[in-house]
Coordinates of C-alpha atoms in Angstrom, one line a residue:
M30 CA 0.0 0.0 0.0
A31 CA 2.8 2.4 1.0
E32 CA 4.7 1.5 -2.2
L33 CA 1.6 2.3 -4.3
S34 CA 1.2 5.7 -2.5
N35 CA 4.9 6.5 -3.3
I36 CA 4.4 5.6 -6.9
N37 CA 1.3 7.8 -7.1
L38 CA 3.2 10.7 -5.4
Q39 CA 6.1 10.4 -7.9
K40 CA 3.7 10.2 -10.9
S41 CA 1.6 13.2 -9.7
T42 CA 4.7 15.3 -9.0
K43 CA 6.2 14.4 -12.4
K44 CA 3.0 15.5 -14.1
K45 CA 2.9 18.8 -12.3
L46 CA 6.6 19.5 -13.2
E47 CA 5.9 18.6 -16.8
K48 CA 2.9 20.9 -16.9
F49 CA 4.8 23.8 -15.5
K50 CA 7.7 23.2 -17.9
Q51 CA 5.3 23.8 -20.8
M52 CA 4.4 27.1 -19.2
R53 CA 8.0 28.4 -18.7
G54 CA 8.7 31.3 -21.0
K55 CA 5.2 31.1 -22.6
E56 CA 2.2 33.5 -22.4
V57 CA -0.4 31.9 -20.1
K58 CA -4.2 32.3 -20.1
S59 CA -5.9 33.7 -17.0
D60 CA -7.9 30.6 -16.4
E61 CA -4.9 28.2 -16.4
F62 CA -2.5 30.1 -14.1
W63 CA -2.4 32.7 -11.4
D64 CA -3.5 36.2 -12.3
L65 CA -1.0 37.6 -9.8
V66 CA 2.1 36.2 -8.1
V67 CA 3.0 38.2 -5.0
I68 CA 6.2 37.8 -3.0
T69 CA 6.8 39.5 0.3
A70 CA 10.2 41.1 1.4
V71 CA 11.4 42.2 4.7
D72 CA 12.4 45.7 3.5
E73 CA 12.9 47.9 0.5
D74 CA 16.4 46.7 -0.1
Q75 CA 15.3 43.1 -0.2
R76 CA 12.3 44.1 -2.4
S77 CA 14.7 45.6 -4.9
A78 CA 16.9 42.5 -4.9
Y79 CA 13.8 40.3 -5.5
E80 CA 12.5 42.5 -8.4
I81 CA 15.9 42.4 -10.2
Q82 CA 16.0 38.6 -10.0
I83 CA 12.4 38.2 -11.2
T84 CA 13.1 40.5 -14.1
E85 CA 16.1 38.4 -15.1
K86 CA 14.1 35.2 -14.7
L87 CA 11.4 36.6 -17.0
E88 CA 14.1 37.6 -19.6
R89 CA 15.6 34.1 -19.5
K90 CA 12.1 32.7 -19.9
E91 CA 12.2 30.7 -16.7
L92 CA 8.8 31.8 -15.5
P93 CA 5.3 31.9 -17.2
L94 CA 4.8 35.2 -19.0
G95 CA 1.8 37.5 -19.4
I96 CA 0.9 37.8 -15.7
N97 CA 1.9 40.3 -13.1
Y98 CA 4.6 39.5 -10.5
H99 CA 4.7 41.8 -7.5
V100 CA 7.1 42.2 -4.6
F101 CA 5.8 44.0 -1.5
A102 CA 8.1 45.2 1.3
D103 CA 7.1 45.3 4.9
P104 CA 6.9 48.9 6.1
P105 CA 10.0 50.3 8.0
G106 CA 10.0 50.0 11.8
C107 CA 9.1 47.1 14.0
K108 CA 8.7 43.6 12.6
I109 CA 5.1 42.7 11.6
G110 CA 5.4 38.9 11.0
N111 CA 3.9 37.0 8.0
G112 CA 0.4 37.9 9.2
G113 CA 1.2 41.6 9.0
S114 CA 2.8 41.0 5.6
T115 CA -0.4 39.3 4.4
L116 CA -2.5 42.3 5.5
H117 CA -0.1 44.8 4.0
S118 CA 0.0 42.9 0.7
L119 CA -3.8 42.8 0.6
Q120 CA -3.9 46.6 1.1
Y121 CA -1.3 47.1 -1.7
L122 CA -3.4 44.9 -4.1
H123 CA -6.6 46.6 -3.2
D124 CA -5.1 50.1 -3.7
K125 CA -3.7 49.1 -7.1
Y126 CA -6.5 47.0 -8.6
G127 CA -9.6 48.1 -6.7
K128 CA -12.7 46.1 -7.5
S129 CA -10.9 44.1 -10.3
L130 CA -9.3 42.2 -7.4
S131 CA -12.6 40.4 -6.9
G132 CA -11.9 38.5 -10.1
F133 CA -8.3 37.6 -9.5
K134 CA -6.6 34.4 -8.3
V135 CA -3.6 35.4 -6.3
I136 CA -0.7 33.4 -4.8
L137 CA 1.1 35.1 -1.9
I138 CA 4.5 33.7 -1.1
H139 CA 6.1 34.8 2.2
A140 CA 9.8 35.3 1.6
G141 CA 10.8 38.1 3.9
G142 CA 13.6 37.6 6.4
F143 CA 17.3 37.1 6.5
S144 CA 17.5 33.3 6.6
Q145 CA 19.9 33.1 9.5
R146 CA 19.6 29.3 9.6
L147 CA 20.4 29.0 5.9
P148 CA 22.8 31.9 5.2
N149 CA 23.5 31.0 1.5
A150 CA 19.9 32.3 1.0
S151 CA 20.4 35.5 3.0
A152 CA 21.7 37.8 0.3
L153 CA 19.5 36.9 -2.6
G154 CA 16.5 35.5 -0.7
K155 CA 15.2 32.0 0.2
I156 CA 12.6 32.1 -2.6
F157 CA 15.6 32.1 -4.9
T158 CA 17.3 29.1 -3.3
A159 CA 18.5 26.7 -6.0
V160 CA 16.8 23.3 -6.4
P161 CA 18.7 20.5 -8.2
L162 CA 16.1 20.2 -10.9
G163 CA 15.3 21.5 -14.4
N164 CA 17.2 23.1 -17.3
P165 CA 17.6 26.0 -16.7
L166 CA 17.9 25.4 -13.0
Y167 CA 14.8 25.6 -10.8
Q168 CA 14.8 27.8 -7.7
M169 CA 12.2 27.6 -4.9
L170 CA 10.0 30.1 -6.8
E171 CA 9.6 27.8 -9.8
L172 CA 9.1 24.7 -7.6
K173 CA 6.3 26.4 -5.6
L174 CA 4.6 27.5 -8.8
A175 CA 5.0 24.0 -10.2
M176 CA 3.6 22.2 -7.2
Y177 CA 0.5 24.4 -7.2
V178 CA 0.1 24.5 -10.9
D179 CA -3.3 22.7 -10.8
F180 CA -4.8 25.0 -8.2
P181 CA -5.9 28.1 -10.2
S182 CA -8.2 26.4 -12.7
H183 CA -10.2 24.9 -9.7
M184 CA -10.4 28.0 -7.5
K185 CA -12.8 30.8 -6.9
P186 CA -11.1 34.3 -6.9
G187 CA -9.1 34.7 -3.7
M188 CA -5.6 34.3 -2.3
L189 CA -3.4 31.2 -1.6
V190 CA -1.0 31.9 1.2
T191 CA 2.3 29.9 1.4
C192 CA 5.9 30.1 2.6
A193 CA 9.1 30.2 0.6
D194 CA 11.1 27.5 2.5
D195 CA 8.8 24.4 2.3
I196 CA 7.9 21.9 -0.3
E197 CA 4.5 20.1 -0.3
L198 CA 4.0 17.1 -2.6
Y199 CA 0.6 15.4 -2.9
S200 CA -1.4 13.1 -5.2
V201 CA -5.2 12.9 -5.6
P202 CA -7.3 10.2 -7.3
D203 CA -7.6 10.3 -11.1
L204 CA -10.3 12.6 -12.4
E205 CA -10.3 14.5 -9.0
N206 CA -8.8 17.9 -8.3
V207 CA -8.1 20.0 -5.2
V208 CA -10.9 22.5 -5.3
F209 CA -11.0 25.9 -3.5
D210 CA -14.6 27.0 -3.9
K211 CA -15.9 27.6 -0.4
S212 CA -16.3 30.9 1.6
G213 CA -13.9 31.6 4.5
F214 CA -10.6 29.8 4.8
T215 CA -9.6 26.5 3.3
A216 CA -6.4 24.8 4.5
L217 CA -4.4 21.9 3.2
A218 CA -3.9 19.3 5.9
H219 CA -1.2 16.6 6.0
P220 CA -1.2 13.4 8.1
S221 CA 1.8 13.7 10.5
P222 CA 3.3 12.0 13.5
L223 CA 2.2 13.6 16.8
V224 CA 5.7 14.9 17.5
I225 CA 5.6 16.9 14.2
G226 CA 2.3 18.4 15.4
T227 CA 4.1 20.0 18.4
T228 CA 6.0 22.4 16.0
H229 CA 3.1 23.0 13.5
G230 CA -0.5 23.9 13.5
V231 CA -2.9 21.0 14.1
F232 CA -6.5 20.7 12.9
V233 CA -9.3 19.3 15.1
L234 CA -11.9 17.9 12.6
E235 CA -15.7 17.9 12.9
Q236 CA -17.0 14.3 12.9
A237 CA -17.7 13.1 9.4
E238 CA -21.1 11.8 8.6
T239 CA -19.7 9.0 6.6
P240 CA -16.0 8.5 7.4
R241 CA -14.0 7.2 4.4
I242 CA -10.4 6.3 3.7
C243 CA -9.2 8.0 0.5
D244 CA -6.3 10.1 -0.8
M245 CA -8.3 13.3 -0.5
D246 CA -11.3 14.3 1.6
Y247 CA -13.1 17.6 2.3
R248 CA -13.9 18.3 5.9
T249 CA -14.7 21.1 8.3
C250 CA -12.4 22.1 11.2
S251 CA -13.9 22.8 14.6
Q252 CA -10.7 24.2 16.1
F253 CA -7.1 25.0 15.1
L254 CA -4.3 24.3 17.6
H255 CA -1.0 26.2 17.2
K256 CA 2.1 24.1 18.2
P257 CA 0.1 22.1 20.8
S258 CA 1.5 19.6 23.3
I259 CA 0.7 16.0 22.7
E260 CA -1.4 16.1 25.8
K261 CA -3.5 18.9 24.3
M262 CA -3.9 17.1 21.0
F263 CA -5.5 14.2 22.9
K264 CA -7.6 16.5 25.1
C265 CA -9.0 18.3 22.1
N266 CA -9.7 15.1 20.0
A267 CA -7.2 16.1 17.4
V268 CA -5.6 12.6 17.3
C269 CA -6.7 10.3 14.5
K270 CA -6.1 6.6 14.1
R271 CA -5.6 4.5 11.0
E272 CA -4.4 0.8 10.9
G273 CA -3.5 1.1 14.5
E274 CA -1.3 4.2 14.0
E275 CA -2.0 7.5 15.7
F276 CA -1.5 10.8 13.7
V277 CA -2.6 14.4 13.5
Y278 CA -3.4 16.6 10.5
T279 CA -0.9 19.5 10.3
D280 CA -1.0 22.7 8.3
S281 CA 1.0 24.1 5.4
T282 CA -0.8 26.3 2.9
Y283 CA -4.2 27.9 3.0
Y284 CA -6.7 29.8 0.8
F285 CA -9.3 32.5 1.5
D286 CA -11.9 33.8 -0.9
Y287 CA -12.4 37.5 -1.9
G288 CA -15.1 38.1 0.6
T289 CA -12.8 37.0 3.4
A290 CA -10.0 39.2 1.9
M291 CA -12.3 42.2 2.4
T292 CA -12.9 41.1 6.0
L293 CA -9.2 41.0 6.6
L294 CA -8.8 44.5 5.1
T295 CA -11.5 45.8 7.5
L296 CA -9.5 44.2 10.3
F297 CA -6.3 45.9 9.0
S298 CA -8.0 49.3 9.2
E299 CA -8.8 48.6 12.8
I300 CA -5.3 47.5 13.9
S301 CA -2.9 49.5 11.8
P302 CA -0.3 50.8 12.1
L303 CA 1.0 47.4 13.4
T304 CA 3.3 47.6 16.4
C305 CA 4.0 43.8 16.8
E306 CA 4.4 40.6 14.9
I307 CA 1.3 38.8 13.7
D308 CA 1.4 35.1 12.7
A309 CA -0.6 34.3 9.5
Y310 CA -1.2 30.8 10.9
G311 CA -1.4 31.0 14.7
D312 CA -3.1 34.4 14.9
F313 CA -5.6 34.0 12.0
L314 CA -6.5 30.3 12.1
Q315 CA -6.9 30.0 15.9
A316 CA -9.8 32.5 15.6
L317 CA -11.7 30.1 13.2
G318 CA -13.9 27.1 13.8
R319 CA -16.9 26.3 16.0
R320 CA -14.8 25.6 19.1
A321 CA -12.5 28.6 18.8
T322 CA -12.2 30.6 22.1
V323 CA -10.5 33.9 22.9
D324 CA -8.1 32.0 25.4
Y325 CA -5.3 31.7 22.8
T326 CA -4.9 35.4 22.6
E327 CA -3.2 35.4 26.1
N328 CA -0.7 32.6 25.2
T329 CA 2.6 34.1 24.1
A330 CA 4.7 31.0 24.6
N331 CA 5.5 30.7 20.9
V332 CA 6.2 34.4 20.3
T333 CA 9.8 35.4 19.5
K334 CA 9.4 39.0 20.9
E335 CA 6.5 39.8 23.2
E336 CA 5.0 43.3 22.6
N337 CA 2.5 45.0 24.9
S338 CA 0.0 45.4 22.0
L339 CA 0.0 41.7 20.9
V340 CA -2.8 40.5 23.2
E341 CA -5.0 43.4 22.3
I342 CA -4.5 43.0 18.6
R343 CA -5.1 39.2 18.8
R344 CA -8.4 39.9 20.5
K345 CA -9.4 42.2 17.7
I346 CA -8.4 39.6 15.1
F347 CA -10.5 37.0 17.1
H348 CA -13.6 39.1 17.2
R349 CA -13.4 40.1 13.6
L350 CA -12.8 36.6 12.3
K351 CA -15.0 34.6 14.7
G352 CA -17.6 32.6 12.9
T353 CA -15.6 32.5 9.7
A354 CA -15.5 28.9 8.3
L355 CA -12.3 26.9 8.4
N356 CA -12.5 24.2 5.8
V357 CA -9.8 21.6 5.4
I358 CA -8.7 19.4 2.5
L359 CA -7.2 16.2 3.8
L360 CA -4.3 15.2 1.5
N361 CA -3.8 11.7 2.8
N362 CA -1.1 10.9 0.3
S363 CA 1.1 13.9 0.8
K364 CA 4.5 14.9 2.1
F365 CA 5.7 18.2 3.7
Y366 CA 9.4 19.1 3.6
H367 CA 11.0 22.1 5.3
V368 CA 14.2 23.4 3.7
G369 CA 15.0 26.3 6.0
T370 CA 18.2 25.2 7.8
T371 CA 21.7 24.1 6.6
E372 CA 21.0 20.6 8.1
E373 CA 17.7 20.3 6.2
Y374 CA 19.2 21.7 3.0
L375 CA 22.0 19.1 3.0
F376 CA 19.8 16.2 4.0
H377 CA 17.0 16.8 1.5
F378 CA 19.3 17.6 -1.5
T379 CA 21.9 14.9 -0.9
T380 CA 20.9 12.1 1.5
D381 CA 17.1 11.9 1.5
P382 CA 16.1 9.1 -0.9
C383 CA 12.4 10.0 -0.6
L384 CA 12.5 13.6 -1.9
R385 CA 15.1 12.6 -4.6
A386 CA 12.7 9.9 -6.0
E387 CA 9.5 12.0 -5.6
L388 CA 10.9 15.2 -7.3
G389 CA 13.5 13.5 -9.5
L390 CA 16.3 15.5 -8.0
L391 CA 19.7 15.4 -9.8
S392 CA 23.2 15.0 -8.5
A393 CA 24.4 17.6 -11.0
A394 CA 21.9 20.2 -12.2
F395 CA 22.7 22.8 -14.9
S396 CA 26.5 22.4 -14.3
V397 CA 29.7 21.5 -16.1
C398 CA 30.8 18.6 -14.0
H399 CA 32.8 15.9 -15.8
K400 CA 32.8 13.6 -12.8
E401 CA 29.1 13.8 -11.9
P402 CA 28.5 12.8 -8.2
S403 CA 27.4 9.1 -8.1
E404 CA 24.4 7.8 -6.3
K405 CA 26.8 6.4 -3.7
T406 CA 28.6 9.8 -3.2
K407 CA 25.3 11.5 -2.6
A408 CA 26.6 15.0 -3.3
C409 CA 24.9 17.7 -5.2
V410 CA 26.2 20.3 -7.7
M411 CA 24.0 23.2 -9.0
H412 CA 24.8 26.0 -11.5
S413 CA 28.5 25.4 -11.1
I414 CA 31.7 24.7 -13.1
L415 CA 34.0 22.0 -11.7
H416 CA 37.4 21.0 -13.2
P417 CA 37.5 17.3 -14.0
S418 CA 40.0 16.7 -11.2
V419 CA 37.7 18.2 -8.5
T420 CA 36.4 15.9 -5.7
V421 CA 33.1 16.7 -3.9
S422 CA 32.6 14.3 -1.0
Q423 CA 29.6 12.6 0.4
G424 CA 26.6 14.7 1.5
S425 CA 28.0 18.1 0.2
V426 CA 26.4 20.8 -1.9
V427 CA 28.1 23.1 -4.4
E428 CA 26.0 25.9 -5.9
Y429 CA 26.8 28.9 -8.1
S430 CA 30.5 28.3 -7.8
R431 CA 33.7 27.7 -9.9
L432 CA 36.1 25.1 -8.6
D433 CA 39.6 24.9 -10.2
D434 CA 42.0 22.0 -10.6
R435 CA 42.4 19.4 -7.8
V436 CA 40.0 21.2 -5.4
K437 CA 38.6 18.9 -2.7
V438 CA 35.4 19.5 -0.7
G439 CA 35.0 17.5 2.5
T440 CA 31.8 15.7 3.6
R441 CA 28.6 17.5 4.6
S442 CA 29.7 20.9 3.4
I443 CA 28.0 23.8 1.6
I444 CA 30.0 25.9 -1.0
S445 CA 28.0 28.8 -2.4
G446 CA 29.0 31.7 -4.7
C447 CA 32.7 30.8 -4.4
W448 CA 35.6 30.7 -6.8
I449 CA 38.0 28.2 -5.3
G450 CA 41.6 28.2 -6.8
K451 CA 43.8 25.3 -7.5
D452 CA 44.8 22.6 -5.0
L453 CA 42.7 23.9 -2.1
T454 CA 40.8 21.6 0.3
V455 CA 37.7 22.5 2.2
L456 CA 37.2 20.7 5.6
S457 CA 34.1 18.6 6.3
D458 CA 31.0 20.1 8.0
T459 CA 31.9 23.5 6.6
F460 CA 29.7 26.3 5.3
M461 CA 31.5 28.8 3.0
H462 CA 29.7 31.5 1.1
S463 CA 31.2 34.4 -0.9
L464 CA 29.5 37.7 -1.3
S465 CA 30.3 41.1 -2.9
V466 CA 30.1 44.3 -1.0
N467 CA 30.2 48.1 -1.6
L468 CA 32.4 49.7 1.1
D469 CA 33.7 53.3 0.8
G470 CA 32.6 53.4 -2.8
K471 CA 34.7 50.4 -3.7
T472 CA 33.7 46.8 -4.6
G473 CA 35.0 44.2 -2.3
F474 CA 34.5 40.5 -1.6
V475 CA 33.8 38.6 1.6
T476 CA 33.7 34.9 2.2
V477 CA 31.9 34.0 5.4
F478 CA 32.5 30.6 7.0
F479 CA 30.7 28.7 9.7
G480 CA 30.4 25.1 10.9
I481 CA 27.3 23.4 9.5
K482 CA 25.9 23.0 13.1
D483 CA 27.0 26.5 14.3
D484 CA 24.1 28.6 15.8
L485 CA 24.2 32.1 14.2
K486 CA 21.3 33.3 16.3
K487 CA 22.7 32.5 19.7
S488 CA 23.7 35.8 21.3
V489 CA 25.6 37.1 24.4
S490 CA 24.9 40.4 26.1
S491 CA 28.3 42.1 25.3
P492 CA 31.6 41.6 23.4
A493 CA 33.2 40.8 26.8
H494 CA 31.2 37.5 26.8
M495 CA 32.2 36.4 23.3
N496 CA 33.7 33.2 24.8
G497 CA 30.0 32.1 25.1
L498 CA 29.9 31.9 21.3
S499 CA 31.3 28.9 19.4
L500 CA 32.7 28.8 15.8
F501 CA 33.7 25.3 14.6
K502 CA 33.6 24.1 18.2
V503 CA 36.1 26.8 19.2
N504 CA 35.0 29.6 21.5
L505 CA 35.1 32.9 19.7
E506 CA 37.6 34.5 22.0
D507 CA 40.1 31.7 21.2
C508 CA 39.3 32.0 17.5
V509 CA 40.3 35.7 17.4
G510 CA 43.4 34.8 19.4
L511 CA 44.4 32.3 16.7
W512 CA 44.0 35.1 14.1
D513 CA 46.3 37.4 16.2
L514 CA 43.5 39.8 17.0
F515 CA 42.8 41.4 20.4
P516 CA 39.4 40.3 21.7
E517 CA 38.6 43.8 23.0
K518 CA 39.1 45.2 19.6
V519 CA 36.6 42.8 17.9
R520 CA 33.6 44.8 16.7
F521 CA 30.0 43.6 16.6
S522 CA 27.7 45.4 14.1
G523 CA 24.2 46.5 15.0
D524 CA 22.8 46.0 18.5
A525 CA 25.8 45.7 20.9
S526 CA 23.6 44.0 23.5
M527 CA 23.0 41.1 21.0
C528 CA 26.4 39.8 20.1
S529 CA 26.3 36.7 17.9
L530 CA 28.2 35.0 15.0
W531 CA 25.7 36.8 12.7
N532 CA 27.0 40.3 13.7
A533 CA 30.6 39.4 14.7
C534 CA 33.0 41.5 12.5
I535 CA 35.6 38.7 11.8
F536 CA 35.5 38.3 8.0
P537 CA 38.1 40.1 5.9
V538 CA 37.1 42.2 2.9
C539 CA 39.3 41.4 -0.2
S540 CA 39.8 42.9 -3.6
N541 CA 38.7 39.8 -5.6
L542 CA 36.6 36.6 -5.2
K543 CA 39.5 34.1 -5.3
D544 CA 41.6 35.9 -2.7
S545 CA 38.6 36.3 -0.5
F546 CA 38.1 32.5 -0.4
V547 CA 41.8 31.8 0.2
M548 CA 42.0 34.3 3.2
S549 CA 38.9 32.8 4.9
L550 CA 40.1 29.3 4.3
R551 CA 43.4 30.1 6.0
M552 CA 41.5 31.5 9.0
L553 CA 39.4 28.3 9.1
N554 CA 42.4 26.0 8.8
A555 CA 44.0 27.9 11.8
L556 CA 41.0 26.9 13.9
D557 CA 41.2 23.3 12.8
S558 CA 44.9 23.0 13.4
G559 CA 45.2 25.3 16.4
T560 CA 48.0 27.2 14.8
K561 CA 48.1 31.0 14.4
F562 CA 47.3 32.8 11.2
T563 CA 48.0 36.5 11.2
L564 CA 45.6 38.6 9.2
P565 CA 47.2 41.5 7.3
N566 CA 47.3 44.8 9.3
S567 CA 45.3 46.6 6.6
A568 CA 42.5 44.1 6.6
T569 CA 39.0 45.5 7.0
L570 CA 36.8 43.1 9.0
T571 CA 33.0 42.9 8.6
S572 CA 30.1 40.7 9.7
L573 CA 27.6 38.7 7.7
Q574 CA 24.9 41.2 8.9
E575 CA 27.0 44.2 7.8
T576 CA 27.9 42.4 4.5
L577 CA 24.2 42.0 3.7
Q578 CA 23.5 45.7 4.5
N579 CA 26.3 46.7 2.0
K580 CA 25.9 43.9 -0.5
N581 CA 26.7 44.5 -4.2
L582 CA 23.8 42.6 -5.8
E583 CA 24.9 43.5 -9.3
E584 CA 28.3 41.9 -8.8
M585 CA 26.9 38.7 -7.3
L586 CA 24.4 38.3 -10.1
K587 CA 27.1 39.1 -12.7
F588 CA 29.2 36.2 -11.4
R589 CA 26.1 33.9 -11.7
K590 CA 25.5 35.3 -15.2
E591 CA 29.0 34.5 -16.3
L592 CA 28.6 30.9 -15.0
Y593 CA 25.3 30.7 -16.8
G594 CA 26.9 31.7 -20.1
D595 CA 29.9 29.3 -19.7
I596 CA 27.6 26.4 -18.7
L597 CA 25.3 27.0 -21.7
R598 CA 28.3 27.1 -24.1
A599 CA 29.9 24.0 -22.6
N600 CA 26.7 22.1 -22.8
L601 CA 26.1 23.2 -26.3
S602 CA 29.6 22.1 -27.4
N603 CA 29.1 18.7 -25.6
S604 CA 25.9 18.1 -27.5
V605 CA 27.4 18.8 -30.9

């Protein structure tokens, strides 16, 4: 039975990818695709970066043509969360399109944020994370659009809300389709182990008149639980049983119709300007369903930063949305994958046999790679040029890079945006990512490096406590000592009361890409061997946070463009 389900999932996914492939670079009709594709950004700088990349993708015919792609930035000031971004995006759309919006099918992809847990997506955005698939190469944007390619033609005008860093695969019976035609909210629901439910939203279903076992079922939800304990799942009757196994239905993507969009706009007028983060899942969906109560508004256990106004705003959301329907579509043969951390990224793109089979992931995608990684090696190369003598070890990913003669990459490492010169070796469990910056009117290059398991978000209260931070299992104070720096002279960018690897100014700025990589590799090797490496006296040191604030987007995209051209030419000459 499980084998048949997997075959159906693979077939269904292949069909969607094939359908989307036929749309890439072609004019699409309004009844076969989205009328609007909307992507959110954390600020104006990120919005600009996203728009440049979308324009380039359209020019290269990587996306469907003839529709509008919009990027909306969150307003300056305090963080507003993906719920706030949803409301702002609705307002932008209403201001731009007026009543015409009532006839549009819109997909909203939340892609704001700095991706601190997957830093190779920080500069250019997680929605533009490469996926080892397609020619030209897919990024998460194309994959999202491909996986939902069947939705618009079976949907009433409204909005589908999704996130940039997850992948949902599903299959439905032949001659059936996922249909979004009800008023209120309609959410996709996936069967998941109880432990997964503790970190997601969980649906409590109304009793079915005639329960049936099938790949897809339409049900009503009586209550939505946000990251509940297992005890609470049982108490609220969220736990289901099939063939002796207990599971819950967890959330991923949801839709609301135009009428509900207008309700949300009314709500926005009541609570704007926003002064706190709103969650598009926890804060909206917990207000829905017959058994929803106002109690959740007081629970701030899952909130990253508690603001005084949060409880009051949640109450307003609850009272405005109470009584709105929460419908669920049970996708019983579906998979949900999150690709938002370095660990998840490496596992899903190299080691995970399930996703590889279901999506048809490649070991070498849109690359010049004479020694393509074998199934046994389980490595992944994307949009890169590797000399025939290069070795990429098991479980590693190389993207948007150029690797010269006899380069060796250790196991479980990520190489992104780098130019690695001859005879260099990268250690195992290493993250290295090269970026371009504008500093004092000059273009420079920075290669940041971390251990795959390093926590970039962990912070200490002052530079004096930097020994509480760990880089490659070496405390940061000892690291700077090995680089012949004085700990008291090490700078942290931004908020001095939040000192972390994210804002530690320890990365040298160099005049070219290759030198930048060599310098950072020497610093890294010093930590590994415990021997000193003295940085040049003239070296300017910066942090990843500061690098992103000063990033030279054009230079980074130029390097990718040069790789693109060289790969096309090499592939063309190989095919002659």
